[in-house]
PDB file of C-alpha atoms in Angstrom:
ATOM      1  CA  UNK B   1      81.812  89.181  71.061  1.00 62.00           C
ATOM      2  CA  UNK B   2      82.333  90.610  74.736  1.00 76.00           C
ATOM      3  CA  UNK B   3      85.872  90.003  76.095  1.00 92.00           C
ATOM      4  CA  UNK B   4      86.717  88.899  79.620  1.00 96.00           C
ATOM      5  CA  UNK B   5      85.523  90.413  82.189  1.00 97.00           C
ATOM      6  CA  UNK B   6      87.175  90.929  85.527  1.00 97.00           C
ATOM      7  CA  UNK B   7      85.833  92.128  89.002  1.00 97.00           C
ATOM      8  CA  UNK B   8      85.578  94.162  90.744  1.00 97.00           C
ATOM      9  CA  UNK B   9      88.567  96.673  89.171  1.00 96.00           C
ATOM     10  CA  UNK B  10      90.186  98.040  92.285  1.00 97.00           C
ATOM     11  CA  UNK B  11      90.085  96.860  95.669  1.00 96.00           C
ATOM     12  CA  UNK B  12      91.349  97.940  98.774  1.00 98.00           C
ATOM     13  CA  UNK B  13      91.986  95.210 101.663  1.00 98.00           C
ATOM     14  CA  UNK B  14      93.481  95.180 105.105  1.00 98.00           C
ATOM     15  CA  UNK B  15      95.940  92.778 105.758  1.00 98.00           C
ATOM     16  CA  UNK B  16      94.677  89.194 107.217  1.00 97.00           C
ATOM     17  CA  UNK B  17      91.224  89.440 105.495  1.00 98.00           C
ATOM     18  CA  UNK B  18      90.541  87.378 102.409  1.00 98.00           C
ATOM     19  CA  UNK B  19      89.227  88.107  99.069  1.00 98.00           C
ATOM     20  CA  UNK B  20      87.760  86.625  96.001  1.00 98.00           C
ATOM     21  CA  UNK B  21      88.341  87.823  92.761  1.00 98.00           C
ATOM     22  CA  UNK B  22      85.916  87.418  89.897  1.00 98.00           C
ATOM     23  CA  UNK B  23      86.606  86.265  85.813  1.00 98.00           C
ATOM     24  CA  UNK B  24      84.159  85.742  83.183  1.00 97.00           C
ATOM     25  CA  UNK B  25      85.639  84.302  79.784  1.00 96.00           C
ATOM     26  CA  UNK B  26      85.033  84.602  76.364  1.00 95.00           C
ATOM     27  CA  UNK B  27      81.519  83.006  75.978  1.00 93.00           C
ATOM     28  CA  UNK B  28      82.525  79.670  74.635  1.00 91.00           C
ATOM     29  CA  UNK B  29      85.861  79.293  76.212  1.00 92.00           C
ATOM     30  CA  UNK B  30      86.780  76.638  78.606  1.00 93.00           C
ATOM     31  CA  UNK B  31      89.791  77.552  80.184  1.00 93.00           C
ATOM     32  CA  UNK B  32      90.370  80.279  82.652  1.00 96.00           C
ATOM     33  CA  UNK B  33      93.971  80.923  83.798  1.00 96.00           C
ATOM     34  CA  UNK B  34      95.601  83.708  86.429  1.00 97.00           C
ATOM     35  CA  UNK B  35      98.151  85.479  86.709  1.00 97.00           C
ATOM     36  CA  UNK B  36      99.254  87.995  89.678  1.00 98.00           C
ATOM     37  CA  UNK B  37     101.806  90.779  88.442  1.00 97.00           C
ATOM     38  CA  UNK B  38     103.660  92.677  90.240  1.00 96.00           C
ATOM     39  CA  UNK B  39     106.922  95.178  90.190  1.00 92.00           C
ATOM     40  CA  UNK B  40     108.939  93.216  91.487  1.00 88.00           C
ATOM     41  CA  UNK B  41     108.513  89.618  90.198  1.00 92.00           C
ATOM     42  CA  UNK B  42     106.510  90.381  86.978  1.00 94.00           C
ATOM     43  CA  UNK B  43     104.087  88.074  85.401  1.00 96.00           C
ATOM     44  CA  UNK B  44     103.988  84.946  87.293  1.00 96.00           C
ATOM     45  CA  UNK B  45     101.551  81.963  86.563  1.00 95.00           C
ATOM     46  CA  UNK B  46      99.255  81.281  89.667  1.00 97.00           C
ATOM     47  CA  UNK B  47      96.526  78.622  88.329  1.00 95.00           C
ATOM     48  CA  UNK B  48      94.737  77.235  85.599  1.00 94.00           C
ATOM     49  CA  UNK B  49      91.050  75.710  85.408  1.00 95.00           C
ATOM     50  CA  UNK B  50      89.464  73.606  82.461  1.00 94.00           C
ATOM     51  CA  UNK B  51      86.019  72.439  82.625  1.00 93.00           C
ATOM     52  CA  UNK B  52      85.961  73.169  85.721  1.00 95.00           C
ATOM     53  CA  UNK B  53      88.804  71.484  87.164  1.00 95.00           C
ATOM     54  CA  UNK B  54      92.514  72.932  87.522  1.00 94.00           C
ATOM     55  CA  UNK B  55      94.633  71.815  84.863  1.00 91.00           C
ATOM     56  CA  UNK B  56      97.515  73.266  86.052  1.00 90.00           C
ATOM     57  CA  UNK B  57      99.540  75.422  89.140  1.00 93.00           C
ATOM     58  CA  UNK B  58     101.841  77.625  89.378  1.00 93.00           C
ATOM     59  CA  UNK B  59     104.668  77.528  92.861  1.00 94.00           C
ATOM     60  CA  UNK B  60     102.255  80.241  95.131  1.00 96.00           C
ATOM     61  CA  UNK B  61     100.875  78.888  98.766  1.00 96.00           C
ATOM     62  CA  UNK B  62      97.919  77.474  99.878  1.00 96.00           C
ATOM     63  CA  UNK B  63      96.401  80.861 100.564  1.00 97.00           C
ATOM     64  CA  UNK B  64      95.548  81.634  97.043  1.00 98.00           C
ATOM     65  CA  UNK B  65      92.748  79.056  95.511  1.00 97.00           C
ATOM     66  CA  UNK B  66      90.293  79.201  92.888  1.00 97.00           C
ATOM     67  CA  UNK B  67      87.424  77.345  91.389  1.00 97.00           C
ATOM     68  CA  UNK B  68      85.393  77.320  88.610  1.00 98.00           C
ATOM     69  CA  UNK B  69      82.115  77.043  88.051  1.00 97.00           C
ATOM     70  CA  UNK B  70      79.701  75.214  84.792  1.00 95.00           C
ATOM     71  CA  UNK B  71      79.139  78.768  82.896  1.00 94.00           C
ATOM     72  CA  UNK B  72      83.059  78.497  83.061  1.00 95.00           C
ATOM     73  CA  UNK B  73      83.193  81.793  85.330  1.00 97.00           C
ATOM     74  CA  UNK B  74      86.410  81.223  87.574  1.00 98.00           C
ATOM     75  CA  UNK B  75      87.142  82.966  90.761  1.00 98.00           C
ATOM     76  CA  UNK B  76      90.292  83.056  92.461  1.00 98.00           C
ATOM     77  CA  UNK B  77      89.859  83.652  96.504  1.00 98.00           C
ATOM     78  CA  UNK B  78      93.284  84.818  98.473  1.00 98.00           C
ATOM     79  CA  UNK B  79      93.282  84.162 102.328  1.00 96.00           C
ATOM     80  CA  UNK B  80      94.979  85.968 105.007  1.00 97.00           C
ATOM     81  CA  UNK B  81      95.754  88.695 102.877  1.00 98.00           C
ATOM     82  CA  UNK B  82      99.706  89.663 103.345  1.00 98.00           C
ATOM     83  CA  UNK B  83     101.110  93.063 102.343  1.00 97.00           C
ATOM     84  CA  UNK B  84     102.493  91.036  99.459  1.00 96.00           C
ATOM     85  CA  UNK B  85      99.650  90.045  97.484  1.00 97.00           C
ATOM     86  CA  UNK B  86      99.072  93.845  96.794  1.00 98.00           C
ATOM     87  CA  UNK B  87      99.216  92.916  92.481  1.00 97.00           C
ATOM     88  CA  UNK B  88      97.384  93.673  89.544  1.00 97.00           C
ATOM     89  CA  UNK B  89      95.802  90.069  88.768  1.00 98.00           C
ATOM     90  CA  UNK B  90      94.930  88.816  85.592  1.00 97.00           C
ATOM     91  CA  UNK B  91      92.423  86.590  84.108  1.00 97.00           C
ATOM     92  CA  UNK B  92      92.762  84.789  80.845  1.00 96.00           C
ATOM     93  CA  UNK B  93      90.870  83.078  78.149  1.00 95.00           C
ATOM     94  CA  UNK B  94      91.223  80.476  75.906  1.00 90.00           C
ATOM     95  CA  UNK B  95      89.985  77.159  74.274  1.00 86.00           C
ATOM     96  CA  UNK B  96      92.219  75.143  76.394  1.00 81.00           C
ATOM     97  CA  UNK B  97      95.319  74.514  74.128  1.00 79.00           C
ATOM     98  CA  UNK B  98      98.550  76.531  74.195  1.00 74.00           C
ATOM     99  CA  UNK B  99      97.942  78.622  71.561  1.00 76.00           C
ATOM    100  CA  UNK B 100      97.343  81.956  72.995  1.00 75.00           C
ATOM    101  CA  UNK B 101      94.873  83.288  75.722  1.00 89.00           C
ATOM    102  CA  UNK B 102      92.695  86.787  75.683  1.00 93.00           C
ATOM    103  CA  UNK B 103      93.380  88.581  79.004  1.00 95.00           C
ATOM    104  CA  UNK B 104      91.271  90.918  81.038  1.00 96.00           C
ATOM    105  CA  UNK B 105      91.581  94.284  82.206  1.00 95.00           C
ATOM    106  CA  UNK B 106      92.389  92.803  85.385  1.00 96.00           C
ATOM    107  CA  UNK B 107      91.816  93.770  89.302  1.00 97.00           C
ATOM    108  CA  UNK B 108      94.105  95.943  91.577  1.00 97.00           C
ATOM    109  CA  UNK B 109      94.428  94.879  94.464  1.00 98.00           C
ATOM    110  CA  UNK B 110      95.942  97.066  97.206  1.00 98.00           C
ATOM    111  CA  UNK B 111      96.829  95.583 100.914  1.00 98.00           C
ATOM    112  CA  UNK B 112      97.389  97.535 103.690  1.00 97.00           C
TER     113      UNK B 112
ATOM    114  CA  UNK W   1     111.192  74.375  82.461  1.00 85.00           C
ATOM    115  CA  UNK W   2     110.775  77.229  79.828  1.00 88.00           C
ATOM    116  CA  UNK W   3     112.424  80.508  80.185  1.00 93.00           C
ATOM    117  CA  UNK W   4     112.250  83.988  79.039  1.00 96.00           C
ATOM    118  CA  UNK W   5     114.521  86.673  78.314  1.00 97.00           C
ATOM    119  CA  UNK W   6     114.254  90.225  77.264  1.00 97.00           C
ATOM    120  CA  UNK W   7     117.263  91.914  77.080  1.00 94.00           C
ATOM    121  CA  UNK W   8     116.564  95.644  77.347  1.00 95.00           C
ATOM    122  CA  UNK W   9     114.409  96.752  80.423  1.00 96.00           C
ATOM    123  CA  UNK W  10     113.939  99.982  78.839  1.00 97.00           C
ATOM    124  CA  UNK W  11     113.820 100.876  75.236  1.00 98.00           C
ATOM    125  CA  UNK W  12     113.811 105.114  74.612  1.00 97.00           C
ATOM    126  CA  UNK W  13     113.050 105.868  70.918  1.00 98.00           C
ATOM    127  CA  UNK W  14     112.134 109.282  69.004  1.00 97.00           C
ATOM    128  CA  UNK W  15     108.732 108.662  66.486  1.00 97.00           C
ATOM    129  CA  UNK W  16     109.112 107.609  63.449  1.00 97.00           C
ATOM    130  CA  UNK W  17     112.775 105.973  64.190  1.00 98.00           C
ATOM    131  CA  UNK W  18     112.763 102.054  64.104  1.00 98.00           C
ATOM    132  CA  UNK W  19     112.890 100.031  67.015  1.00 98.00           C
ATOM    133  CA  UNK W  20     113.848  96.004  67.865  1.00 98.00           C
ATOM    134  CA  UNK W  21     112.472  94.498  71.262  1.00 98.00           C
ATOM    135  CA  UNK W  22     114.874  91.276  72.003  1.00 98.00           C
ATOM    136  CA  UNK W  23     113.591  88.286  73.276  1.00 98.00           C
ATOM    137  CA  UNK W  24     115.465  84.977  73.571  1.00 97.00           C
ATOM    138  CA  UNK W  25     113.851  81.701  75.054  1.00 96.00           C
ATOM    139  CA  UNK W  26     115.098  78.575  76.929  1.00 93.00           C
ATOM    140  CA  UNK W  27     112.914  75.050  76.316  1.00 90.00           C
ATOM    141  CA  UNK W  28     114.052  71.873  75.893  1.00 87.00           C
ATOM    142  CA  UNK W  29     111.034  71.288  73.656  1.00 87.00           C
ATOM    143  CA  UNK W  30     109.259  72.644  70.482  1.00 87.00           C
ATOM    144  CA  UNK W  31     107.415  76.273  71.899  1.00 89.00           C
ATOM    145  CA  UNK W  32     104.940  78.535  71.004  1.00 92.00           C
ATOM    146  CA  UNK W  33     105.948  82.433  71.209  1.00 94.00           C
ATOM    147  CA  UNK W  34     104.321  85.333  71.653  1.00 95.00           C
ATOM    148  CA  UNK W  35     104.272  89.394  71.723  1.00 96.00           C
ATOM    149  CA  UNK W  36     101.801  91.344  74.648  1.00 96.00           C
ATOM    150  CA  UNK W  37     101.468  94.833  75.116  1.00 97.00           C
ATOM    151  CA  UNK W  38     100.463  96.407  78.256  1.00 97.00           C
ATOM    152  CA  UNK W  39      99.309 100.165  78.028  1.00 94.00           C
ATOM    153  CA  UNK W  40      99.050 101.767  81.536  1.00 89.00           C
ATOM    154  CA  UNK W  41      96.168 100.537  83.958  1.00 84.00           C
ATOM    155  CA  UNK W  42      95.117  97.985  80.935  1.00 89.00           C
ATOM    156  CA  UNK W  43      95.431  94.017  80.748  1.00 92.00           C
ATOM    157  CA  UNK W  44      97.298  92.359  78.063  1.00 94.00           C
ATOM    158  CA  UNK W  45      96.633  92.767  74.646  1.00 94.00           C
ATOM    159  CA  UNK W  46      98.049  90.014  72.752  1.00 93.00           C
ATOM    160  CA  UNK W  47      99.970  91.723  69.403  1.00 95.00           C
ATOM    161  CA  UNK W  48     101.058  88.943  67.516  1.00 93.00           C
ATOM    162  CA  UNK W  49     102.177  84.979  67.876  1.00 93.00           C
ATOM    163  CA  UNK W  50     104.096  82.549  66.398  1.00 91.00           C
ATOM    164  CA  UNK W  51     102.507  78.473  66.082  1.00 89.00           C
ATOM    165  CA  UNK W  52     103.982  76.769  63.110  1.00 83.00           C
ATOM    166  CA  UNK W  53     104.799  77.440  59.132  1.00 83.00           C
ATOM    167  CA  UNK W  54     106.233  81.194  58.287  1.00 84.00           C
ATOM    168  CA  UNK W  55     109.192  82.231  61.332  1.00 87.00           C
ATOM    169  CA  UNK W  56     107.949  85.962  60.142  1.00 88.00           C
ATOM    170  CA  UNK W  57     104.928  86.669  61.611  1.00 89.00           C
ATOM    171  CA  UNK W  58     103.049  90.271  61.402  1.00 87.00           C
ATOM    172  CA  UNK W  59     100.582  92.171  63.521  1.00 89.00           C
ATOM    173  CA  UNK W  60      97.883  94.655  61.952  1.00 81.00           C
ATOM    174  CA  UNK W  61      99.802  97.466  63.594  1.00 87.00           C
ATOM    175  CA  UNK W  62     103.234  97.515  61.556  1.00 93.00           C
ATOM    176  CA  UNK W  63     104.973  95.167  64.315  1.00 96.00           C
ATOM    177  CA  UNK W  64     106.682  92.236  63.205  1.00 96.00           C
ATOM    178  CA  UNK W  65     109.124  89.418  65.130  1.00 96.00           C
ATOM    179  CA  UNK W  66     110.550  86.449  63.475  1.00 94.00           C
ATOM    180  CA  UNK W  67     111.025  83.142  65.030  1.00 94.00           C
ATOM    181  CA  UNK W  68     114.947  82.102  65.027  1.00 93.00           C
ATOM    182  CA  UNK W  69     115.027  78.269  66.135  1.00 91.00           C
ATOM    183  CA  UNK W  70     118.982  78.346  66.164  1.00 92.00           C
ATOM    184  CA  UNK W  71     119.375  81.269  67.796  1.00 93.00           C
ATOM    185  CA  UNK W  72     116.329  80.471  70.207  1.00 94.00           C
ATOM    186  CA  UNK W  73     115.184  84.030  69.750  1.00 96.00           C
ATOM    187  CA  UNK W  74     111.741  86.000  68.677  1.00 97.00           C
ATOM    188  CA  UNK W  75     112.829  89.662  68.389  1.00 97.00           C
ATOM    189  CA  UNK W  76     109.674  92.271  67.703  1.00 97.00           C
ATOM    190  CA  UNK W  77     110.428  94.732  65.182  1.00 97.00           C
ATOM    191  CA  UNK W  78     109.250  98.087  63.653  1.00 97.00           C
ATOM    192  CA  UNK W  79     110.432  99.715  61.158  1.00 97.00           C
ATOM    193  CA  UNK W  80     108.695 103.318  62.002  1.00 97.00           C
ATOM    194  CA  UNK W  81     106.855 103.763  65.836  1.00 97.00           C
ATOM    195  CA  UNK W  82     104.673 106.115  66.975  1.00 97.00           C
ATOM    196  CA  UNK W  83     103.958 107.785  70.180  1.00 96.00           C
ATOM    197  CA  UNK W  84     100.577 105.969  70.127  1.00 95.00           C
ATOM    198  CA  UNK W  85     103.177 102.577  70.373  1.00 96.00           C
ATOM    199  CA  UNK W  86     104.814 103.640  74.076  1.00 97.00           C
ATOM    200  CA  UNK W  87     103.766 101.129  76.246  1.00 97.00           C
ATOM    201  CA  UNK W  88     105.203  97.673  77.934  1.00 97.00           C
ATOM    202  CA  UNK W  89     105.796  94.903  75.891  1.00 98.00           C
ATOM    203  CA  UNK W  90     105.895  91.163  76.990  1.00 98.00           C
ATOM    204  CA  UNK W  91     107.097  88.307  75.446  1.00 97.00           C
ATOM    205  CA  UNK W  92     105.915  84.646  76.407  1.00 96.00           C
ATOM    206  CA  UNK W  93     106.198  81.156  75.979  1.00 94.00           C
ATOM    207  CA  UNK W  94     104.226  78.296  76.256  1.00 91.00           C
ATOM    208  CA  UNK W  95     104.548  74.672  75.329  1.00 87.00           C
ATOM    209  CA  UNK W  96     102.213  71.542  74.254  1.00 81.00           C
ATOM    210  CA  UNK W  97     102.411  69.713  77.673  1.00 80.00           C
ATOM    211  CA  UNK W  98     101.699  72.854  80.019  1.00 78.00           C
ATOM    212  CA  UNK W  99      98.160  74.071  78.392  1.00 75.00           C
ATOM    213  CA  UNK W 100      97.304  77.303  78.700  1.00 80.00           C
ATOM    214  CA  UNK W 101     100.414  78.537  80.789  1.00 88.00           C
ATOM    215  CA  UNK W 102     102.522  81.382  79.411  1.00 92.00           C
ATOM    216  CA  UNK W 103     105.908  81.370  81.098  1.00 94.00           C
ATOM    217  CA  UNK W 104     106.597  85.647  80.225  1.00 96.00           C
ATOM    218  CA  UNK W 105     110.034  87.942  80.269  1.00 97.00           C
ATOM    219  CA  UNK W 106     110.685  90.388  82.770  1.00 96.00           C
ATOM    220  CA  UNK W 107     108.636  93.620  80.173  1.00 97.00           C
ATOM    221  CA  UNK W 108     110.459  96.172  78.206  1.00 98.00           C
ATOM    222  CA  UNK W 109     109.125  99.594  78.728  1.00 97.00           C
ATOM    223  CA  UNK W 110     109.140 101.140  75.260  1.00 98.00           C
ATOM    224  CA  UNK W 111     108.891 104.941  75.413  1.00 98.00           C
ATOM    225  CA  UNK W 112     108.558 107.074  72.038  1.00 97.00           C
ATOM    226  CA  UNK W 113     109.762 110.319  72.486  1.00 97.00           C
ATOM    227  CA  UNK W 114     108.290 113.031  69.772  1.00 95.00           C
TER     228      UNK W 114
END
């Protein structure tokens, strides 16, 4: 079956713009988690959503939100863009239990 | 709060050597463990995971890790790598009560040198 997919791939914004960030799971799969990574703080936990409500949050600000929708597509929208959002961010899988999640290629995104 | 530690940031082997990636965890409750790779420009691939029954667990690739309770540790091992195997490697944690989150280590860059 198809994996997750994540878009766009790269993405180029200036700083104080938003953006939104797209995630289709696993067809069948419920939850939808991200992640941002970056050099300097690694892999940290930014949200969850289950049937379409959000489960569970990581520490991040206001500025980064998501939502997601019936077909269990997620998006994850970032607001006033700072120079230090500029991550790879990651979209993941699952059934909803802790057991493991599939992730997706992910999106770049580079502020400037 | 869970916690992850991998002790080596960078892990320089020649092929067909052996290699151990360390990973020790902090949780004040029973966890779930897990092995990621990361090849360059990619997402995570998960390699292998640990739930319940057998502490050895094996992925299709030669890579193994084996759950120590006591010593709150889930090294990855293998016993021969290839070049094909440098990449970064991530291990994770996640627990009953916080769904789908994976609390992850800091990455240990494996390189395989021919």
């Amino acid at each position: 079956k198809a994996g997750v997919t994540q878009t766009p791939r790269y993405l180029i914004k200036t700083r104080g713009q938003q953006v939104t960030l797209s995630c289709s799971p696993i067809s069948g799969h419920r939850s939808v988690s991200w992640y941002q990574q970056t050099p300097g703080q690694g892999l940290q936990f930014l949200f969850e959503y289950f049937s379409e409500t959000q489960r569970n949050k990581g520490n991040f600000p206001g500025r980064f939100s998501g939502r997601q929708f019936s077909n269990s597509r997620s998006e994850m929208n970032v607001s006033t863009l700072e120079l230090g959002d500029s991550a790879l961010y990651l979209c993941a899988s699952g059934t909803g239990g802790p057991y493991g999640y599939t992730f997706g290629s992910g999106t770049r995104l580079t502020v400037v | 709060a869970q916690s992850v530690t991998q002790l080596d940031s960078q892990v320089p082997v020649f092929e067909e050597a052996p290699v151990e990636l360390r990973c020790n965890y902090s949780s004040s409750v029973s966890v779930y463990l897990f092995w990621y790779v990361q090849y360059p420009n990619q997402g995570l691939q998960l390699l292998l995971k640990y739930l319940s029954g057998s502490t050895l667990v094996e992925s299709i690739n030669g890579f193994e890790a084996e759950f120590n309770k006591s010593q709150t540790s889930f090294h990855l091992r293998k016993p021969s790598v290839h070049i094909s195997d440098t990449a970064e490697y991530f291990c994770a944690v996640s627990v009953e009560t916080s769904g789908s989150r994976l609390t992850f280590g800091e990455g240990t860059q494996l390189t395989v040198n021919p």
